[in-house]
PDB file of C-alpha atoms in Angstrom:
ATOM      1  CA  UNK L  23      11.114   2.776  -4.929  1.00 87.00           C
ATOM      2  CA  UNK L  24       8.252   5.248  -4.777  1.00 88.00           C
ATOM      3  CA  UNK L  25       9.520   6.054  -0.872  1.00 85.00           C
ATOM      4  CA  UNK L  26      13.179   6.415  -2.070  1.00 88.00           C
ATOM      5  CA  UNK L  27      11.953   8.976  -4.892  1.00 89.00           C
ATOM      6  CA  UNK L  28       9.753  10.920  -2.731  1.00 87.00           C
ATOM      7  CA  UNK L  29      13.152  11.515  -0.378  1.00 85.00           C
ATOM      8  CA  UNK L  30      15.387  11.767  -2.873  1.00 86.00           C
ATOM      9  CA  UNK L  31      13.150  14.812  -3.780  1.00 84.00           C
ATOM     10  CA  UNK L  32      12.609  16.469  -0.607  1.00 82.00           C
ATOM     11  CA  UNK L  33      12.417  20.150  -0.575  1.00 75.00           C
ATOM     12  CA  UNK L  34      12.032  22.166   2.174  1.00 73.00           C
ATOM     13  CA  UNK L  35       8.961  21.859   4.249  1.00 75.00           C
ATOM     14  CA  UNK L  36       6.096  18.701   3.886  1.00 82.00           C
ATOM     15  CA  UNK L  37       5.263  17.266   1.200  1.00 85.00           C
ATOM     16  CA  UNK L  38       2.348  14.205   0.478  1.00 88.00           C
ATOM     17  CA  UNK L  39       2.581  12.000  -2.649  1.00 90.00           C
ATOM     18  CA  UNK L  40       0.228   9.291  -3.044  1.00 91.00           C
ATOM     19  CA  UNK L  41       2.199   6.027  -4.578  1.00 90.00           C
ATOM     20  CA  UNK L  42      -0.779   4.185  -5.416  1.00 89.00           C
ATOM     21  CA  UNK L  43      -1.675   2.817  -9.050  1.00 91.00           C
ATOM     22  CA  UNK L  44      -4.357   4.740  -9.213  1.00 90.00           C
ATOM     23  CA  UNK L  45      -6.534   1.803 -10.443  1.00 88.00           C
ATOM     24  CA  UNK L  46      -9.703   1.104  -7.318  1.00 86.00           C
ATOM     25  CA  UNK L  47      -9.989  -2.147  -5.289  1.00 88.00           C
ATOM     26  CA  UNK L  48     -12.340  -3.347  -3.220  1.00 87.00           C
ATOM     27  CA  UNK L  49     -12.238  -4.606   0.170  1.00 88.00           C
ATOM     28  CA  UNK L  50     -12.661  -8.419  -0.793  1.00 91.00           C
ATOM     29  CA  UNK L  51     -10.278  -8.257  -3.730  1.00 92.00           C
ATOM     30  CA  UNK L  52      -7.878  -6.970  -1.417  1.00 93.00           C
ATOM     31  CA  UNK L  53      -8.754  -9.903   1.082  1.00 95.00           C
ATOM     32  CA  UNK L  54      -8.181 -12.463  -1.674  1.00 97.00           C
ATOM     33  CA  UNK L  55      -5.296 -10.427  -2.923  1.00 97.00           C
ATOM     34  CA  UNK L  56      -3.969 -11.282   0.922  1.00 96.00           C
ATOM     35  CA  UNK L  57      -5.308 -14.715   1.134  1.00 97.00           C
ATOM     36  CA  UNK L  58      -3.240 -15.705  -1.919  1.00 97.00           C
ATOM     37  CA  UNK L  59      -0.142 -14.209  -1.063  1.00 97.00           C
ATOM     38  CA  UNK L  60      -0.157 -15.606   2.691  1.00 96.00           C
ATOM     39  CA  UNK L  61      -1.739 -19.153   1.741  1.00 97.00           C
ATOM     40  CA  UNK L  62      -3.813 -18.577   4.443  1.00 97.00           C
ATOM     41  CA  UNK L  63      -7.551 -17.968   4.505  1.00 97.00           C
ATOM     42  CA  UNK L  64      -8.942 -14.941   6.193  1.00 96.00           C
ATOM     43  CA  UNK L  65     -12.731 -15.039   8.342  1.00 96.00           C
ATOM     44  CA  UNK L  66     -14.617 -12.180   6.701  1.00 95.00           C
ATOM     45  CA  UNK L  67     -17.570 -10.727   9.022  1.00 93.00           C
ATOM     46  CA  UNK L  68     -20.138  -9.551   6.199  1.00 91.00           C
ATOM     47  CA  UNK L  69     -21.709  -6.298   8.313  1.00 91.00           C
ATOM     48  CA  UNK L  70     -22.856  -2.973   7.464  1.00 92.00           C
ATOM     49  CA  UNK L  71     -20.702  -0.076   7.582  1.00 89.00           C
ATOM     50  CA  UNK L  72     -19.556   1.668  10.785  1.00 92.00           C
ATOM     51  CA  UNK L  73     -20.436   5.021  11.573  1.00 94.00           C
ATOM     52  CA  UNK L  74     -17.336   7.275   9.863  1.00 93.00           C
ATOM     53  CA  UNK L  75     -16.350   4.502   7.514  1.00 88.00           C
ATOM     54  CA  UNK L  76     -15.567   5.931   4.173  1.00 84.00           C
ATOM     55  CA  UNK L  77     -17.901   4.970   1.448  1.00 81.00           C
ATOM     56  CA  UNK L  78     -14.881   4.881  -1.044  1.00 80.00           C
ATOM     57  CA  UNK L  79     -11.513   6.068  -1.513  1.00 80.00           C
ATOM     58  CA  UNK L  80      -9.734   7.347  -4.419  1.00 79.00           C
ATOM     59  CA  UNK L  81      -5.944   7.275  -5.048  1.00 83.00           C
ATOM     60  CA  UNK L  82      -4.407  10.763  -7.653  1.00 91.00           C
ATOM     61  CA  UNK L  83      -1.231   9.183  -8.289  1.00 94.00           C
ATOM     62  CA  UNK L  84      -0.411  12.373 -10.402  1.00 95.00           C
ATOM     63  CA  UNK L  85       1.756  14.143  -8.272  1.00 93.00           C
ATOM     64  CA  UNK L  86       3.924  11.349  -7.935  1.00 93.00           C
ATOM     65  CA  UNK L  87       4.702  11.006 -11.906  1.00 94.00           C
ATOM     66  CA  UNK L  88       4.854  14.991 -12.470  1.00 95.00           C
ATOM     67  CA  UNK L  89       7.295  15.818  -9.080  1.00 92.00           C
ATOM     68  CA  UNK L  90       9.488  12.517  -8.980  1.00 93.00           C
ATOM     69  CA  UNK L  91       9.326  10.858 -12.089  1.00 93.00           C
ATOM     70  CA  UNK L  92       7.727   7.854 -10.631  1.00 92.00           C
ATOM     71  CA  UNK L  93       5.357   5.592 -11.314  1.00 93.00           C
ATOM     72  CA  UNK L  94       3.560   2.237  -9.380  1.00 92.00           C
ATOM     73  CA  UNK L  95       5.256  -0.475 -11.280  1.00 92.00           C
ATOM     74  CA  UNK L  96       3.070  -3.026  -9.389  1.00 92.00           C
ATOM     75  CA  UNK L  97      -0.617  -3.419  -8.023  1.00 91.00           C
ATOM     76  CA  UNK L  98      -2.066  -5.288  -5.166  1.00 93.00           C
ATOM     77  CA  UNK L  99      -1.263  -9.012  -5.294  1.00 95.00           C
ATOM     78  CA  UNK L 100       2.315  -7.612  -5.041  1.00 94.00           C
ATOM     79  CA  UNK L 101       2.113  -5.308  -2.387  1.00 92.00           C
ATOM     80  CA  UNK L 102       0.481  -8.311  -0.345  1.00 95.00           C
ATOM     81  CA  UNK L 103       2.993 -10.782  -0.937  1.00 96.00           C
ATOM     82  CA  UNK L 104       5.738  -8.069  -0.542  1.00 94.00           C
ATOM     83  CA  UNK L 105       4.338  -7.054   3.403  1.00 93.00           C
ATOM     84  CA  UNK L 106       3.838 -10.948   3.972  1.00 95.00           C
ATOM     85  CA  UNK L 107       7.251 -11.725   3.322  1.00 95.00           C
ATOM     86  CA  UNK L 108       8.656  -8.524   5.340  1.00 93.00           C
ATOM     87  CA  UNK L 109       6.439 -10.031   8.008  1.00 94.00           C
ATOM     88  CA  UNK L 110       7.446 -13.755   7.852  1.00 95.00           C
ATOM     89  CA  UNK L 111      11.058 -11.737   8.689  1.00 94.00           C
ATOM     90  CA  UNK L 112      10.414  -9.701  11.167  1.00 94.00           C
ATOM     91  CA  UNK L 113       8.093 -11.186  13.428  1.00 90.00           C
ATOM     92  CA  UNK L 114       8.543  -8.728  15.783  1.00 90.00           C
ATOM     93  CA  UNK L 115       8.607  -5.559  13.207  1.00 88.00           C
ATOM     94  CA  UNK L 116      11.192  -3.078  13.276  1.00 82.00           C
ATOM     95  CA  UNK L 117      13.741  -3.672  16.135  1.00 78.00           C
ATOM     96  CA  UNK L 118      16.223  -0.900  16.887  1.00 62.00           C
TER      97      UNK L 118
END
């Protein structure tokens, strides 16, 4: 819904919204977030950060409310399951 908003909106030249919920997770919540919604569990490699890794990210979700009205409705454990099943049906991903 957030995509559909954002080009629904569309005004001349580029614009970036960031759809997030604005609410922080962490690298293993998102694994288990995953792990739950695929039934599958996922080999984590416990090592120190790579050279140019980003110590954290942050998402303003601001924009988003102010220019389109929207808002994330849903937070991680839905996103997962929501890619999983697009994946389980499309194997191959998008097809022309």
């Amino acid at each position: 819904r957030g995509h559909l908003a954002a080009i629904e909106h569309a005004e001349r030249g580029m614009h970036f919204y960031n759809l997030g919920t604005g609410q922080p997770s962490s690298v293993l919540e998102l694994i288990a977030a995953f792990e739950e919604a695929s039934g599958r569990q996922i080999t984590v490699v416990d090592a120190p950060r790579r050279a140019g890794d980003a110590q954290a990210t942050y998402c303003l979700p601001d924009k988003a409310h102010v220019k389109l009205a929207w808002r994330a409705e849903f937070g991680i454990g839905r996103a997962c399951g929501d890619y999983w099943r697009w994946q389980q049906q499309n194997p191959e991903g998008y097809r022309s």
